[in-house]
Amino acid sequence: MKIKNQIKLSFMSLPENLPLARVTIAAFASQLDFTLEDLDEIKVAVSEAVSNCIIHGYENDPNRTVSVVGTIQEDILEIIVEDDGKGIADIAKAIQPAYSTCPERMGLGFTFMHSFMDKVDVESAVNKGTRVTMSKRPQDHAASAAEEN
Amino acid sequence: MKYDFVSNRITLIARVSGELDMLSADNFRQEIDLAMEKNCSNNLILNLEGVNFIDSSGLGVILGRYKKVSLRGGRMAIVGAPVQVKRILELSGVLGISKAYDNETEALQAM
């Protein structure tokens, strides 16, 4: 598939960079035919993925690097959020709703990513890092493509 | 984040605006807890009219306040959540435990 556009963000693992990451990706996503509701959902998905890097991947160490890559391929938005932190030992367990390693948290991060994006893929290696790849296609395009088939 | 607190007898009305995420979560939690303590509040009405973003970190704080309030025998209600915020509240099940009202007057009557 041909890449139409791509942006790469690399930032320190500071919570202050979280709004910047989700707003930037939402602005980038708006190049496709997403509704405002879609863009809000994309913001939540990015927020969850980046929060996971900071809280879990780096255990709140602010001096590490979070990388976010947004790609538009045909009419599909792909977002890759990556850290080189401690990794996830058991992915199946981590993505379960309401599972959290921290009692003050809801454990809904992956649930929201799955609810708001069409596809979510998690790759992780202990002490190497975690990469979350998410994609979403504007609804109207998906509907008109289905009609064509 | 901006907060505006109004105390009505044993109920604290917290009008919150801004983005509820991991950046604002700690402050959000502290402000509400402090205001409830200062006003000896039993019940909490969260007015989310000015909230334009919420993710699971923000939800965690809301759920945490719900637990704290209920543990002391109080009630919690949510008022004025914008559409996108309400969707997240619904999806997480928060609206199953804490009722949502259209305005503060209705919520106060229900307390």
PDB file of C-alpha atoms in Angstrom:
ATOM      1  CA  MET A   1       0.000   0.000   0.000  1.00  0.00           C
ATOM      2  CA  LYS A   2       1.251   3.414  -0.902  1.00  0.00           C
ATOM      3  CA  ILE A   3       2.126   5.771   1.950  1.00  0.00           C
ATOM      4  CA  LYS A   4       0.403   9.095   1.370  1.00  0.00           C
ATOM      5  CA  ASN A   5       1.690  10.928   4.380  1.00  0.00           C
ATOM      6  CA  GLN A   6       3.626  10.284   7.549  1.00  0.00           C
ATOM      7  CA  ILE A   7       4.647  12.105  10.722  1.00  0.00           C
ATOM      8  CA  LYS A   8       7.037  11.018  13.437  1.00  0.00           C
ATOM      9  CA  LEU A   9       7.015  12.378  16.964  1.00  0.00           C
ATOM     10  CA  SER A  10       9.662  11.630  19.504  1.00  0.00           C
ATOM     11  CA  PHE A  11       9.376  13.130  22.976  1.00  0.00           C
ATOM     12  CA  MET A  12      10.517  12.763  26.579  1.00  0.00           C
ATOM     13  CA  SER A  13       8.286  10.543  28.701  1.00  0.00           C
ATOM     14  CA  LEU A  14       6.713  13.513  30.507  1.00  0.00           C
ATOM     15  CA  PRO A  15       2.935  13.656  31.137  1.00  0.00           C
ATOM     16  CA  GLU A  16       3.097  17.249  29.822  1.00  0.00           C
ATOM     17  CA  ASN A  17       3.663  15.818  26.338  1.00  0.00           C
ATOM     18  CA  LEU A  18       0.501  13.725  26.404  1.00  0.00           C
ATOM     19  CA  PRO A  19      -1.938  16.438  25.179  1.00  0.00           C
ATOM     20  CA  LEU A  20       0.542  17.374  22.459  1.00  0.00           C
ATOM     21  CA  ALA A  21       0.755  13.782  21.186  1.00  0.00           C
ATOM     22  CA  ARG A  22      -3.008  13.215  20.976  1.00  0.00           C
ATOM     23  CA  VAL A  23      -3.800  16.639  19.495  1.00  0.00           C
ATOM     24  CA  THR A  24      -1.037  16.298  16.884  1.00  0.00           C
ATOM     25  CA  ILE A  25      -2.203  12.840  15.803  1.00  0.00           C
ATOM     26  CA  ALA A  26      -5.842  13.999  15.690  1.00  0.00           C
ATOM     27  CA  ALA A  27      -4.829  16.969  13.522  1.00  0.00           C
ATOM     28  CA  PHE A  28      -2.889  14.620  11.255  1.00  0.00           C
ATOM     29  CA  ALA A  29      -5.857  12.195  11.128  1.00  0.00           C
ATOM     30  CA  SER A  30      -8.152  15.026  10.023  1.00  0.00           C
ATOM     31  CA  GLN A  31      -6.489  14.807   6.595  1.00  0.00           C
ATOM     32  CA  LEU A  32      -8.700  11.757   6.142  1.00  0.00           C
ATOM     33  CA  ASP A  33     -12.490  11.902   6.094  1.00  0.00           C
ATOM     34  CA  PHE A  34     -12.986  11.252   9.822  1.00  0.00           C
ATOM     35  CA  THR A  35     -15.945  12.682  11.735  1.00  0.00           C
ATOM     36  CA  LEU A  36     -15.366  14.849  14.813  1.00  0.00           C
ATOM     37  CA  GLU A  37     -16.475  11.896  16.916  1.00  0.00           C
ATOM     38  CA  ASP A  38     -13.864   9.692  15.208  1.00  0.00           C
ATOM     39  CA  LEU A  39     -11.185  12.292  15.921  1.00  0.00           C
ATOM     40  CA  ASP A  40     -12.210  12.380  19.594  1.00  0.00           C
ATOM     41  CA  GLU A  41     -11.921   8.602  19.710  1.00  0.00           C
ATOM     42  CA  ILE A  42      -8.498   8.680  18.065  1.00  0.00           C
ATOM     43  CA  LYS A  43      -7.413  11.178  20.726  1.00  0.00           C
ATOM     44  CA  VAL A  44      -8.511   8.792  23.486  1.00  0.00           C
ATOM     45  CA  ALA A  45      -6.720   5.820  21.859  1.00  0.00           C
ATOM     46  CA  VAL A  46      -3.467   7.814  21.530  1.00  0.00           C
ATOM     47  CA  SER A  47      -3.811   9.116  25.080  1.00  0.00           C
ATOM     48  CA  GLU A  48      -4.173   5.571  26.423  1.00  0.00           C
ATOM     49  CA  ALA A  49      -1.236   4.208  24.440  1.00  0.00           C
ATOM     50  CA  VAL A  50       1.112   7.066  25.391  1.00  0.00           C
ATOM     51  CA  SER A  51      -0.025   6.961  29.056  1.00  0.00           C
ATOM     52  CA  ASN A  52       0.825   3.242  29.091  1.00  0.00           C
ATOM     53  CA  CYS A  53       4.368   3.994  27.838  1.00  0.00           C
ATOM     54  CA  ILE A  54       4.891   6.598  30.569  1.00  0.00           C
ATOM     55  CA  ILE A  55       3.189   4.822  33.489  1.00  0.00           C
ATOM     56  CA  HIS A  56       3.959   1.171  32.752  1.00  0.00           C
ATOM     57  CA  GLY A  57       6.755   1.059  30.173  1.00  0.00           C
ATOM     58  CA  TYR A  58       8.919   3.643  31.938  1.00  0.00           C
ATOM     59  CA  GLU A  59       7.336   3.546  35.413  1.00  0.00           C
ATOM     60  CA  ASN A  60       7.106   7.350  35.368  1.00  0.00           C
ATOM     61  CA  ASP A  61      10.771   7.935  34.604  1.00  0.00           C
ATOM     62  CA  PRO A  62      10.590  11.247  32.676  1.00  0.00           C
ATOM     63  CA  ASN A  63      13.978  10.892  30.986  1.00  0.00           C
ATOM     64  CA  ARG A  64      13.061   8.229  28.453  1.00  0.00           C
ATOM     65  CA  THR A  65      11.708   8.535  24.941  1.00  0.00           C
ATOM     66  CA  VAL A  66       8.247   7.824  23.583  1.00  0.00           C
ATOM     67  CA  SER A  67       7.859   7.537  19.849  1.00  0.00           C
ATOM     68  CA  VAL A  68       4.629   8.047  17.932  1.00  0.00           C
ATOM     69  CA  VAL A  69       4.372   7.543  14.186  1.00  0.00           C
ATOM     70  CA  GLY A  70       1.270   8.422  12.219  1.00  0.00           C
ATOM     71  CA  THR A  71       0.890   7.089   8.702  1.00  0.00           C
ATOM     72  CA  ILE A  72      -1.797   7.527   6.083  1.00  0.00           C
ATOM     73  CA  GLN A  73      -1.888   4.607   3.672  1.00  0.00           C
ATOM     74  CA  GLU A  74      -4.640   4.839   1.061  1.00  0.00           C
ATOM     75  CA  ASP A  75      -7.554   5.873   3.296  1.00  0.00           C
ATOM     76  CA  ILE A  76      -6.328   4.169   6.457  1.00  0.00           C
ATOM     77  CA  LEU A  77      -4.769   5.874   9.431  1.00  0.00           C
ATOM     78  CA  GLU A  78      -2.128   3.856  11.223  1.00  0.00           C
ATOM     79  CA  ILE A  79      -0.657   4.927  14.551  1.00  0.00           C
ATOM     80  CA  ILE A  80       2.377   3.280  16.124  1.00  0.00           C
ATOM     81  CA  VAL A  81       3.170   4.127  19.748  1.00  0.00           C
ATOM     82  CA  GLU A  82       6.411   2.708  21.023  1.00  0.00           C
ATOM     83  CA  ASP A  83       8.625   2.691  24.087  1.00  0.00           C
ATOM     84  CA  ASP A  84      11.817   0.852  24.959  1.00  0.00           C
ATOM     85  CA  GLY A  85      10.795   0.312  28.557  1.00  0.00           C
ATOM     86  CA  LYS A  86      10.178  -2.723  30.704  1.00  0.00           C
ATOM     87  CA  GLY A  87       7.767  -4.499  28.363  1.00  0.00           C
ATOM     88  CA  ILE A  88       4.744  -6.668  29.088  1.00  0.00           C
ATOM     89  CA  ALA A  89       5.288 -10.260  30.224  1.00  0.00           C
ATOM     90  CA  ASP A  90       1.732 -11.435  29.552  1.00  0.00           C
ATOM     91  CA  ILE A  91       0.000  -9.450  26.793  1.00  0.00           C
ATOM     92  CA  ALA A  92      -3.217 -11.489  26.919  1.00  0.00           C
ATOM     93  CA  LYS A  93      -3.595 -10.592  30.602  1.00  0.00           C
ATOM     94  CA  ALA A  94      -2.630  -6.927  30.114  1.00  0.00           C
ATOM     95  CA  ILE A  95      -5.287  -6.298  27.495  1.00  0.00           C
ATOM     96  CA  GLN A  96      -8.117  -7.815  29.575  1.00  0.00           C
ATOM     97  CA  PRO A  97     -10.731  -5.235  30.624  1.00  0.00           C
ATOM     98  CA  ALA A  98     -10.341  -4.042  34.207  1.00  0.00           C
ATOM     99  CA  TYR A  99      -6.887  -5.616  34.550  1.00  0.00           C
ATOM    100  CA  SER A 100      -4.394  -3.206  36.038  1.00  0.00           C
ATOM    101  CA  THR A 101      -1.117  -3.542  37.862  1.00  0.00           C
ATOM    102  CA  CYS A 102      -2.080  -0.381  39.772  1.00  0.00           C
ATOM    103  CA  PRO A 103      -5.120  -0.307  42.115  1.00  0.00           C
ATOM    104  CA  GLU A 104      -5.882   3.401  41.521  1.00  0.00           C
ATOM    105  CA  ARG A 105      -6.288   2.792  37.807  1.00  0.00           C
ATOM    106  CA  MET A 106      -9.213   1.297  35.932  1.00  0.00           C
ATOM    107  CA  GLY A 107      -7.381  -1.017  33.554  1.00  0.00           C
ATOM    108  CA  LEU A 108      -9.405   0.247  30.614  1.00  0.00           C
ATOM    109  CA  GLY A 109      -6.581   1.567  28.447  1.00  0.00           C
ATOM    110  CA  PHE A 110      -6.471  -1.340  26.003  1.00  0.00           C
ATOM    111  CA  THR A 111     -10.266  -1.679  26.121  1.00  0.00           C
ATOM    112  CA  PHE A 112     -10.614   1.904  24.876  1.00  0.00           C
ATOM    113  CA  MET A 113      -7.968   1.366  22.192  1.00  0.00           C
ATOM    114  CA  HIS A 114      -9.875  -1.703  20.980  1.00  0.00           C
ATOM    115  CA  SER A 115     -13.249   0.071  21.151  1.00  0.00           C
ATOM    116  CA  PHE A 116     -12.155   3.173  19.293  1.00  0.00           C
ATOM    117  CA  MET A 117      -9.799   1.812  16.654  1.00  0.00           C
ATOM    118  CA  ASP A 118     -10.560  -0.822  13.979  1.00  0.00           C
ATOM    119  CA  LYS A 119      -7.436  -2.819  14.722  1.00  0.00           C
ATOM    120  CA  VAL A 120      -4.983  -2.932  17.612  1.00  0.00           C
ATOM    121  CA  ASP A 121      -1.845  -5.002  17.671  1.00  0.00           C
ATOM    122  CA  VAL A 122       0.493  -5.254  20.664  1.00  0.00           C
ATOM    123  CA  GLU A 123       4.061  -6.476  20.453  1.00  0.00           C
ATOM    124  CA  SER A 124       6.213  -6.545  23.539  1.00  0.00           C
ATOM    125  CA  ALA A 125       9.392  -8.027  24.912  1.00  0.00           C
ATOM    126  CA  VAL A 126      10.353  -7.887  28.585  1.00  0.00           C
ATOM    127  CA  ASN A 127      13.029  -5.241  29.221  1.00  0.00           C
ATOM    128  CA  LYS A 128      13.055  -4.311  25.547  1.00  0.00           C
ATOM    129  CA  GLY A 129       9.833  -2.388  25.139  1.00  0.00           C
ATOM    130  CA  THR A 130       6.328  -2.318  23.767  1.00  0.00           C
ATOM    131  CA  ARG A 131       4.916  -1.347  20.417  1.00  0.00           C
ATOM    132  CA  VAL A 132       1.222  -0.737  19.884  1.00  0.00           C
ATOM    133  CA  THR A 133       0.031  -0.512  16.277  1.00  0.00           C
ATOM    134  CA  MET A 134      -3.507   0.792  15.767  1.00  0.00           C
ATOM    135  CA  SER A 135      -5.421   1.548  12.619  1.00  0.00           C
ATOM    136  CA  LYS A 136      -8.704   3.138  11.704  1.00  0.00           C
ATOM    137  CA  ARG A 137     -10.512   3.882   8.498  1.00  0.00           C
ATOM    138  CA  PRO A 138     -13.159   6.595   8.090  1.00  0.00           C
ATOM    139  CA  GLN A 139     -16.622   4.978   8.262  1.00  0.00           C
ATOM    140  CA  ASP A 140     -18.073   6.361   5.024  1.00  0.00           C
ATOM    141  CA  HIS A 141     -15.181   4.963   3.044  1.00  0.00           C
ATOM    142  CA  ALA A 142     -15.611   1.538   4.600  1.00  0.00           C
ATOM    143  CA  ALA A 143     -19.361   1.653   3.825  1.00  0.00           C
ATOM    144  CA  SER A 144     -18.929   2.756   0.217  1.00  0.00           C
ATOM    145  CA  ALA A 145     -16.190   0.148  -0.334  1.00  0.00           C
ATOM    146  CA  ALA A 146     -18.567  -2.532   0.987  1.00  0.00           C
ATOM    147  CA  GLU A 147     -21.253  -1.360  -1.435  1.00  0.00           C
ATOM    148  CA  GLU A 148     -18.849  -1.618  -4.331  1.00  0.00           C
ATOM    149  CA  ASN A 149     -18.052  -5.216  -3.510  1.00  0.00           C
TER     150      ASN A 149
ATOM    151  CA  MET B   1      -7.769  22.258  34.705  1.00  0.00           C
ATOM    152  CA  LYS B   2     -10.102  24.688  36.375  1.00  0.00           C
ATOM    153  CA  TYR B   3     -12.280  24.025  39.378  1.00  0.00           C
ATOM    154  CA  ASP B   4     -15.174  25.878  40.890  1.00  0.00           C
ATOM    155  CA  PHE B   5     -16.692  24.573  44.085  1.00  0.00           C
ATOM    156  CA  VAL B   6     -20.111  25.347  45.528  1.00  0.00           C
ATOM    157  CA  SER B   7     -21.180  23.855  48.819  1.00  0.00           C
ATOM    158  CA  ASN B   8     -24.880  23.205  49.340  1.00  0.00           C
ATOM    159  CA  ARG B   9     -25.467  21.843  52.850  1.00  0.00           C
ATOM    160  CA  ILE B  10     -23.840  18.393  52.830  1.00  0.00           C
ATOM    161  CA  THR B  11     -23.365  18.291  49.069  1.00  0.00           C
ATOM    162  CA  LEU B  12     -20.349  19.604  47.217  1.00  0.00           C
ATOM    163  CA  ILE B  13     -20.865  20.707  43.633  1.00  0.00           C
ATOM    164  CA  ALA B  14     -17.583  20.529  41.723  1.00  0.00           C
ATOM    165  CA  ARG B  15     -17.599  22.299  38.363  1.00  0.00           C
ATOM    166  CA  VAL B  16     -14.630  20.973  36.469  1.00  0.00           C
ATOM    167  CA  SER B  17     -13.290  22.161  33.158  1.00  0.00           C
ATOM    168  CA  GLY B  18     -10.367  21.175  30.977  1.00  0.00           C
ATOM    169  CA  GLU B  19      -8.900  17.802  30.074  1.00  0.00           C
ATOM    170  CA  LEU B  20      -9.037  14.841  32.458  1.00  0.00           C
ATOM    171  CA  ASP B  21      -6.011  12.679  31.700  1.00  0.00           C
ATOM    172  CA  MET B  22      -2.906  11.407  33.512  1.00  0.00           C
ATOM    173  CA  LEU B  23      -1.436  14.912  33.433  1.00  0.00           C
ATOM    174  CA  SER B  24      -4.332  16.398  35.418  1.00  0.00           C
ATOM    175  CA  ALA B  25      -5.433  13.289  37.357  1.00  0.00           C
ATOM    176  CA  ASP B  26      -3.451  13.850  40.575  1.00  0.00           C
ATOM    177  CA  ASN B  27      -4.464  17.481  40.841  1.00  0.00           C
ATOM    178  CA  PHE B  28      -8.099  16.627  40.087  1.00  0.00           C
ATOM    179  CA  ARG B  29      -8.125  14.014  42.861  1.00  0.00           C
ATOM    180  CA  GLN B  30      -6.490  16.335  45.408  1.00  0.00           C
ATOM    181  CA  GLU B  31      -8.709  19.346  44.647  1.00  0.00           C
ATOM    182  CA  ILE B  32     -11.933  17.355  45.028  1.00  0.00           C
ATOM    183  CA  ASP B  33     -10.812  15.545  48.173  1.00  0.00           C
ATOM    184  CA  LEU B  34      -9.633  18.783  49.766  1.00  0.00           C
ATOM    185  CA  ALA B  35     -12.843  20.663  48.936  1.00  0.00           C
ATOM    186  CA  MET B  36     -14.980  17.823  50.288  1.00  0.00           C
ATOM    187  CA  GLU B  37     -12.983  17.754  53.480  1.00  0.00           C
ATOM    188  CA  LYS B  38     -13.094  21.542  53.924  1.00  0.00           C
ATOM    189  CA  ASN B  39     -16.865  21.685  53.448  1.00  0.00           C
ATOM    190  CA  CYS B  40     -17.568  18.512  55.431  1.00  0.00           C
ATOM    191  CA  SER B  41     -19.411  17.253  52.336  1.00  0.00           C
ATOM    192  CA  ASN B  42     -21.143  13.925  52.284  1.00  0.00           C
ATOM    193  CA  ASN B  43     -22.338  13.926  48.677  1.00  0.00           C
ATOM    194  CA  LEU B  44     -20.588  14.930  45.475  1.00  0.00           C
ATOM    195  CA  ILE B  45     -22.040  16.365  42.294  1.00  0.00           C
ATOM    196  CA  LEU B  46     -19.506  16.448  39.483  1.00  0.00           C
ATOM    197  CA  ASN B  47     -20.427  19.024  36.862  1.00  0.00           C
ATOM    198  CA  LEU B  48     -18.422  18.012  33.784  1.00  0.00           C
ATOM    199  CA  GLU B  49     -19.908  20.586  31.402  1.00  0.00           C
ATOM    200  CA  GLY B  50     -16.498  22.175  30.775  1.00  0.00           C
ATOM    201  CA  VAL B  51     -14.616  18.901  30.275  1.00  0.00           C
ATOM    202  CA  ASN B  52     -13.534  18.483  26.664  1.00  0.00           C
ATOM    203  CA  PHE B  53     -11.459  15.347  27.028  1.00  0.00           C
ATOM    204  CA  ILE B  54     -11.402  12.318  29.289  1.00  0.00           C
ATOM    205  CA  ASP B  55      -9.500   9.040  29.148  1.00  0.00           C
ATOM    206  CA  SER B  56      -9.093   6.113  31.537  1.00  0.00           C
ATOM    207  CA  SER B  57      -6.845   8.125  33.892  1.00  0.00           C
ATOM    208  CA  GLY B  58      -9.603  10.717  34.368  1.00  0.00           C
ATOM    209  CA  LEU B  59     -12.183   7.968  34.764  1.00  0.00           C
ATOM    210  CA  GLY B  60     -10.013   6.331  37.412  1.00  0.00           C
ATOM    211  CA  VAL B  61     -10.234   9.493  39.520  1.00  0.00           C
ATOM    212  CA  ILE B  62     -14.029   9.690  39.101  1.00  0.00           C
ATOM    213  CA  LEU B  63     -14.399   6.040  40.084  1.00  0.00           C
ATOM    214  CA  GLY B  64     -12.050   6.572  43.022  1.00  0.00           C
ATOM    215  CA  ARG B  65     -14.207   9.505  44.262  1.00  0.00           C
ATOM    216  CA  TYR B  66     -17.318   7.347  43.862  1.00  0.00           C
ATOM    217  CA  LYS B  67     -15.779   4.636  46.029  1.00  0.00           C
ATOM    218  CA  LYS B  68     -14.682   7.129  48.661  1.00  0.00           C
ATOM    219  CA  VAL B  69     -18.061   8.892  48.807  1.00  0.00           C
ATOM    220  CA  SER B  70     -20.042   5.616  48.959  1.00  0.00           C
ATOM    221  CA  LEU B  71     -17.792   4.205  51.641  1.00  0.00           C
ATOM    222  CA  ARG B  72     -18.874   7.103  53.857  1.00  0.00           C
ATOM    223  CA  GLY B  73     -22.526   6.531  52.990  1.00  0.00           C
ATOM    224  CA  GLY B  74     -22.737   9.491  50.610  1.00  0.00           C
ATOM    225  CA  ARG B  75     -23.972   9.778  47.035  1.00  0.00           C
ATOM    226  CA  MET B  76     -22.373  10.899  43.825  1.00  0.00           C
ATOM    227  CA  ALA B  77     -23.959  12.254  40.658  1.00  0.00           C
ATOM    228  CA  ILE B  78     -22.669  13.459  37.316  1.00  0.00           C
ATOM    229  CA  VAL B  79     -24.061  16.519  35.556  1.00  0.00           C
ATOM    230  CA  GLY B  80     -23.687  18.044  32.124  1.00  0.00           C
ATOM    231  CA  ALA B  81     -21.165  15.680  30.544  1.00  0.00           C
ATOM    232  CA  PRO B  82     -20.632  16.588  26.868  1.00  0.00           C
ATOM    233  CA  VAL B  83     -21.501  13.850  24.326  1.00  0.00           C
ATOM    234  CA  GLN B  84     -17.970  12.505  23.836  1.00  0.00           C
ATOM    235  CA  VAL B  85     -17.333  12.468  27.605  1.00  0.00           C
ATOM    236  CA  LYS B  86     -20.672  10.771  28.260  1.00  0.00           C
ATOM    237  CA  ARG B  87     -19.827   8.019  25.763  1.00  0.00           C
ATOM    238  CA  ILE B  88     -16.643   7.194  27.644  1.00  0.00           C
ATOM    239  CA  LEU B  89     -18.513   7.235  30.964  1.00  0.00           C
ATOM    240  CA  GLU B  90     -21.092   4.847  29.524  1.00  0.00           C
ATOM    241  CA  LEU B  91     -18.518   2.529  27.989  1.00  0.00           C
ATOM    242  CA  SER B  92     -16.625   2.263  31.272  1.00  0.00           C
ATOM    243  CA  GLY B  93     -19.729   1.493  33.292  1.00  0.00           C
ATOM    244  CA  VAL B  94     -19.360   4.607  35.464  1.00  0.00           C
ATOM    245  CA  LEU B  95     -22.896   5.692  34.540  1.00  0.00           C
ATOM    246  CA  GLY B  96     -24.174   2.351  35.804  1.00  0.00           C
ATOM    247  CA  ILE B  97     -23.083   3.208  39.336  1.00  0.00           C
ATOM    248  CA  SER B  98     -23.222   6.995  39.397  1.00  0.00           C
ATOM    249  CA  LYS B  99     -26.363   8.585  37.949  1.00  0.00           C
ATOM    250  CA  ALA B 100     -26.230  11.347  35.347  1.00  0.00           C
ATOM    251  CA  TYR B 101     -28.526  14.383  35.502  1.00  0.00           C
ATOM    252  CA  ASP B 102     -29.185  17.222  33.097  1.00  0.00           C
ATOM    253  CA  ASN B 103     -28.533  19.974  35.588  1.00  0.00           C
ATOM    254  CA  GLU B 104     -27.342  20.672  39.120  1.00  0.00           C
ATOM    255  CA  THR B 105     -30.862  21.372  40.449  1.00  0.00           C
ATOM    256  CA  GLU B 106     -32.079  17.918  39.402  1.00  0.00           C
ATOM    257  CA  ALA B 107     -28.994  16.287  40.848  1.00  0.00           C
ATOM    258  CA  LEU B 108     -29.379  18.190  44.125  1.00  0.00           C
ATOM    259  CA  GLN B 109     -32.989  17.063  44.428  1.00  0.00           C
ATOM    260  CA  ALA B 110     -31.897  13.467  43.965  1.00  0.00           C
ATOM    261  CA  MET B 111     -29.217  13.630  46.659  1.00  0.00           C
TER     262      MET B 111
END
